[in-house]
């Protein structure tokens, strides 16, 4: 029979949250079991119990990020009643109320860089992108969905390196141009 303090049922989630914090502040390249354990306030042995290797921890953390952010964007897009509303949802997701924070963008940038070297993360990225395209295709033709997705990622990347906010009217006009081009 085990003696002492019972297992913390939220330990795994704390570890994943701490991993995202470490990745966001230090980068994937500087992420270690020790650093994440210290940030999560858990014994080092807990790391290998839940995540047998560092890549599994990193992939699991990135999956958690996708699970947390995805509903913020997909629900409003699915609720859009027409193309004009869908464009407004895209503007909000790019530079408005539902847009990601700089920290979120930094984490996605880390995923992309790591995905260039990790087949597991590259697969996860393809899954994220395909899920986004499925939702975008509910509102737009395939070509427009792909162009909108690429433009949004480009703007998010731009935001991560510039303090000047994006002009919502410029963003709206660009999305509208894409949508109109593929509608004709």
Short mmCIF file of C-alpha atoms in Angstrom, two decimals:
data_model
loop_
_atom_site.label_atom_id
_atom_site.label_comp_id
_atom_site.label_asym_id
_atom_site.label_seq_id
_atom_site.Cartn_x
_atom_site.Cartn_y
_atom_site.Cartn_z
CA UNK A 1 0.00 0.00 0.00
CA UNK A 2 1.30 3.40 -0.93
CA UNK A 3 2.05 5.77 1.93
CA UNK A 4 2.36 9.51 1.86
CA UNK A 5 0.70 12.14 -0.24
CA UNK A 6 -1.76 10.90 -2.89
CA UNK A 7 -1.09 11.60 -6.55
CA UNK A 8 -2.14 15.02 -7.75
CA UNK A 9 -4.89 14.41 -10.33
CA UNK A 10 -3.99 17.65 -12.15
CA UNK A 11 -0.26 17.02 -12.26
CA UNK A 12 -0.19 16.06 -15.94
CA UNK A 13 -2.06 19.25 -16.90
CA UNK A 14 0.31 21.35 -14.74
CA UNK A 15 3.27 19.78 -16.50
CA UNK A 16 1.79 20.54 -19.93
CA UNK A 17 1.01 24.12 -18.93
CA UNK A 18 4.53 24.54 -17.57
CA UNK A 19 5.98 23.08 -20.78
CA UNK A 20 4.10 25.68 -22.83
CA UNK A 21 5.37 28.43 -20.53
CA UNK A 22 8.96 27.24 -20.87
CA UNK A 23 8.64 26.85 -24.64
CA UNK A 24 7.08 30.30 -24.90
CA UNK A 25 9.74 32.05 -22.85
CA UNK A 26 12.85 30.06 -23.70
CA UNK A 27 12.06 28.26 -26.95
CA UNK A 28 11.79 24.57 -27.76
CA UNK A 29 15.58 24.28 -28.06
CA UNK A 30 16.00 25.26 -24.39
CA UNK A 31 13.17 23.11 -23.04
CA UNK A 32 14.25 20.34 -20.68
CA UNK A 33 12.65 17.93 -18.23
CA UNK A 34 14.35 19.76 -15.36
CA UNK A 35 13.16 23.19 -16.46
CA UNK A 36 9.58 22.05 -16.96
CA UNK A 37 9.54 20.12 -13.67
CA UNK A 38 10.80 23.18 -11.82
CA UNK A 39 8.20 25.44 -13.48
CA UNK A 40 5.41 22.92 -12.74
CA UNK A 41 6.59 22.34 -9.16
CA UNK A 42 6.67 18.57 -9.60
CA UNK A 43 9.34 15.97 -8.91
CA UNK A 44 11.58 15.16 -11.86
CA UNK A 45 10.35 11.53 -11.79
CA UNK A 46 6.83 12.72 -12.63
CA UNK A 47 8.09 13.92 -15.97
CA UNK A 48 9.08 10.47 -17.20
CA UNK A 49 6.01 8.89 -15.61
CA UNK A 50 3.69 10.98 -17.77
CA UNK A 51 6.00 11.62 -20.74
CA UNK A 52 8.56 8.90 -21.53
CA UNK A 53 10.74 11.25 -23.59
CA UNK A 54 11.12 14.97 -24.15
CA UNK A 55 9.60 14.87 -27.64
CA UNK A 56 6.42 13.26 -26.28
CA UNK A 57 6.19 16.07 -23.73
CA UNK A 58 6.69 18.72 -26.42
CA UNK A 59 4.17 17.13 -28.81
CA UNK A 60 1.62 16.74 -25.99
CA UNK A 61 2.09 20.39 -24.99
CA UNK A 62 1.55 21.49 -28.59
CA UNK A 63 -1.58 19.33 -28.80
CA UNK A 64 -2.86 21.04 -25.66
CA UNK A 65 -2.23 24.44 -27.23
CA UNK A 66 -4.25 23.49 -30.30
CA UNK A 67 -7.08 22.16 -28.15
CA UNK A 68 -7.21 25.42 -26.17
CA UNK A 69 -7.02 27.85 -29.10
CA UNK A 70 -9.07 26.06 -31.76
CA UNK A 71 -12.54 26.70 -30.24
CA UNK A 72 -11.87 30.45 -30.09
CA UNK A 73 -11.71 30.56 -33.89
CA UNK A 74 -13.87 27.77 -35.18
CA UNK A 75 -17.09 28.43 -33.26
CA UNK A 76 -17.48 32.04 -34.50
CA UNK A 77 -16.63 31.02 -38.06
CA UNK A 78 -19.15 28.20 -38.04
CA UNK A 79 -21.78 30.58 -36.65
CA UNK A 80 -21.29 33.08 -39.48
CA UNK A 81 -24.48 33.27 -41.53
CA UNK A 82 -22.90 34.57 -44.72
CA UNK A 83 -19.61 35.53 -46.34
CA UNK A 84 -19.68 39.06 -44.93
CA UNK A 85 -20.00 37.73 -41.37
CA UNK A 86 -17.29 35.16 -42.05
CA UNK A 87 -14.93 37.93 -43.20
CA UNK A 88 -15.66 39.86 -39.98
CA UNK A 89 -14.82 36.73 -37.97
CA UNK A 90 -11.51 36.50 -39.85
CA UNK A 91 -10.73 40.15 -39.10
CA UNK A 92 -11.44 39.59 -35.40
CA UNK A 93 -9.27 36.45 -35.42
CA UNK A 94 -6.44 38.27 -37.17
CA UNK A 95 -6.26 41.52 -35.24
CA UNK A 96 -9.41 41.91 -33.16
CA UNK A 97 -11.11 40.51 -30.10
CA UNK A 98 -10.46 36.83 -30.76
CA UNK A 99 -6.96 37.19 -32.19
CA UNK A 100 -4.13 35.31 -30.50
CA UNK A 101 -1.84 37.05 -28.07
CA UNK A 102 1.83 37.57 -28.88
CA UNK A 103 2.57 34.68 -26.51
CA UNK A 104 0.20 32.42 -28.46
CA UNK A 105 1.83 33.47 -31.72
CA UNK A 106 5.27 32.83 -30.25
CA UNK A 107 4.20 29.30 -29.32
CA UNK A 108 2.86 28.64 -32.81
CA UNK A 109 6.11 29.94 -34.26
CA UNK A 110 7.99 27.51 -32.04
CA UNK A 111 5.74 24.69 -33.28
CA UNK A 112 6.50 25.56 -36.90
CA UNK A 113 10.24 25.71 -36.33
CA UNK A 114 10.25 22.46 -34.38
CA UNK A 115 8.00 20.83 -36.98
CA UNK A 116 10.69 21.41 -39.59
CA UNK A 117 12.86 18.89 -37.69
CA UNK A 118 10.30 16.63 -36.07
CA UNK A 119 8.08 14.36 -38.17
CA UNK A 120 5.66 13.99 -35.22
CA UNK A 121 5.22 17.73 -34.87
CA UNK A 122 5.05 18.17 -38.66
CA UNK A 123 2.15 15.70 -38.62
CA UNK A 124 0.50 17.61 -35.81
CA UNK A 125 0.86 20.84 -37.81
CA UNK A 126 -0.69 19.22 -40.87
CA UNK A 127 -3.60 18.10 -38.68
CA UNK A 128 -4.03 21.65 -37.27
CA UNK A 129 -3.98 23.13 -40.76
CA UNK A 130 -6.38 20.59 -42.18
CA UNK A 131 -8.81 21.15 -39.29
CA UNK A 132 -8.66 24.90 -39.97
CA UNK A 133 -9.24 24.33 -43.68
CA UNK A 134 -12.26 22.12 -42.98
CA UNK A 135 -13.89 24.99 -41.09
CA UNK A 136 -12.84 27.61 -43.66
CA UNK A 137 -14.23 25.46 -46.50
CA UNK A 138 -17.63 25.60 -44.82
CA UNK A 139 -17.67 29.31 -45.70
CA UNK A 140 -15.38 29.62 -48.74
CA UNK A 141 -14.26 27.63 -51.79
CA UNK A 142 -11.07 25.59 -51.32
CA UNK A 143 -8.75 28.08 -53.03
CA UNK A 144 -10.08 30.97 -50.95
CA UNK A 145 -9.86 28.88 -47.76
CA UNK A 146 -6.19 28.09 -48.42
CA UNK A 147 -5.34 31.70 -49.31
CA UNK A 148 -7.17 33.05 -46.25
CA UNK A 149 -5.42 30.54 -43.97
CA UNK A 150 -1.98 31.44 -45.36
CA UNK A 151 -2.66 35.17 -45.13
CA UNK A 152 -3.86 34.89 -41.54
CA UNK A 153 -0.68 33.03 -40.54
CA UNK A 154 1.38 35.67 -42.30
CA UNK A 155 -0.34 38.47 -40.44
CA UNK A 156 0.06 36.70 -37.12
CA UNK A 157 3.76 36.32 -37.83
CA UNK A 158 3.94 40.01 -38.74
CA UNK A 159 2.26 40.92 -35.45
CA UNK A 160 4.84 38.96 -33.50
CA UNK A 161 7.64 41.24 -34.75
CA UNK A 162 5.91 44.62 -35.00
CA UNK A 163 4.41 46.89 -32.37
CA UNK A 164 2.23 48.76 -34.85
CA UNK A 165 -1.25 47.21 -34.84
CA UNK A 166 -2.68 45.94 -38.08
CA UNK A 167 -5.25 48.21 -39.69
CA UNK A 168 -8.56 46.33 -39.50
CA UNK A 169 -9.82 47.94 -42.69
CA UNK A 170 -6.76 46.77 -44.62
CA UNK A 171 -7.19 43.26 -43.22
CA UNK A 172 -10.91 43.29 -44.09
CA UNK A 173 -10.25 44.49 -47.64
CA UNK A 174 -7.58 41.84 -48.21
CA UNK A 175 -9.85 39.01 -47.02
CA UNK A 176 -12.73 40.42 -49.03
CA UNK A 177 -10.52 40.55 -52.15
CA UNK A 178 -9.56 36.90 -51.75
CA UNK A 179 -13.14 35.80 -51.16
CA UNK A 180 -14.43 37.86 -54.09
CA UNK A 181 -11.69 36.58 -56.42
CA UNK A 182 -12.60 32.96 -55.77
CA UNK A 183 -16.35 33.60 -55.91
CA UNK A 184 -16.20 34.75 -59.54
#
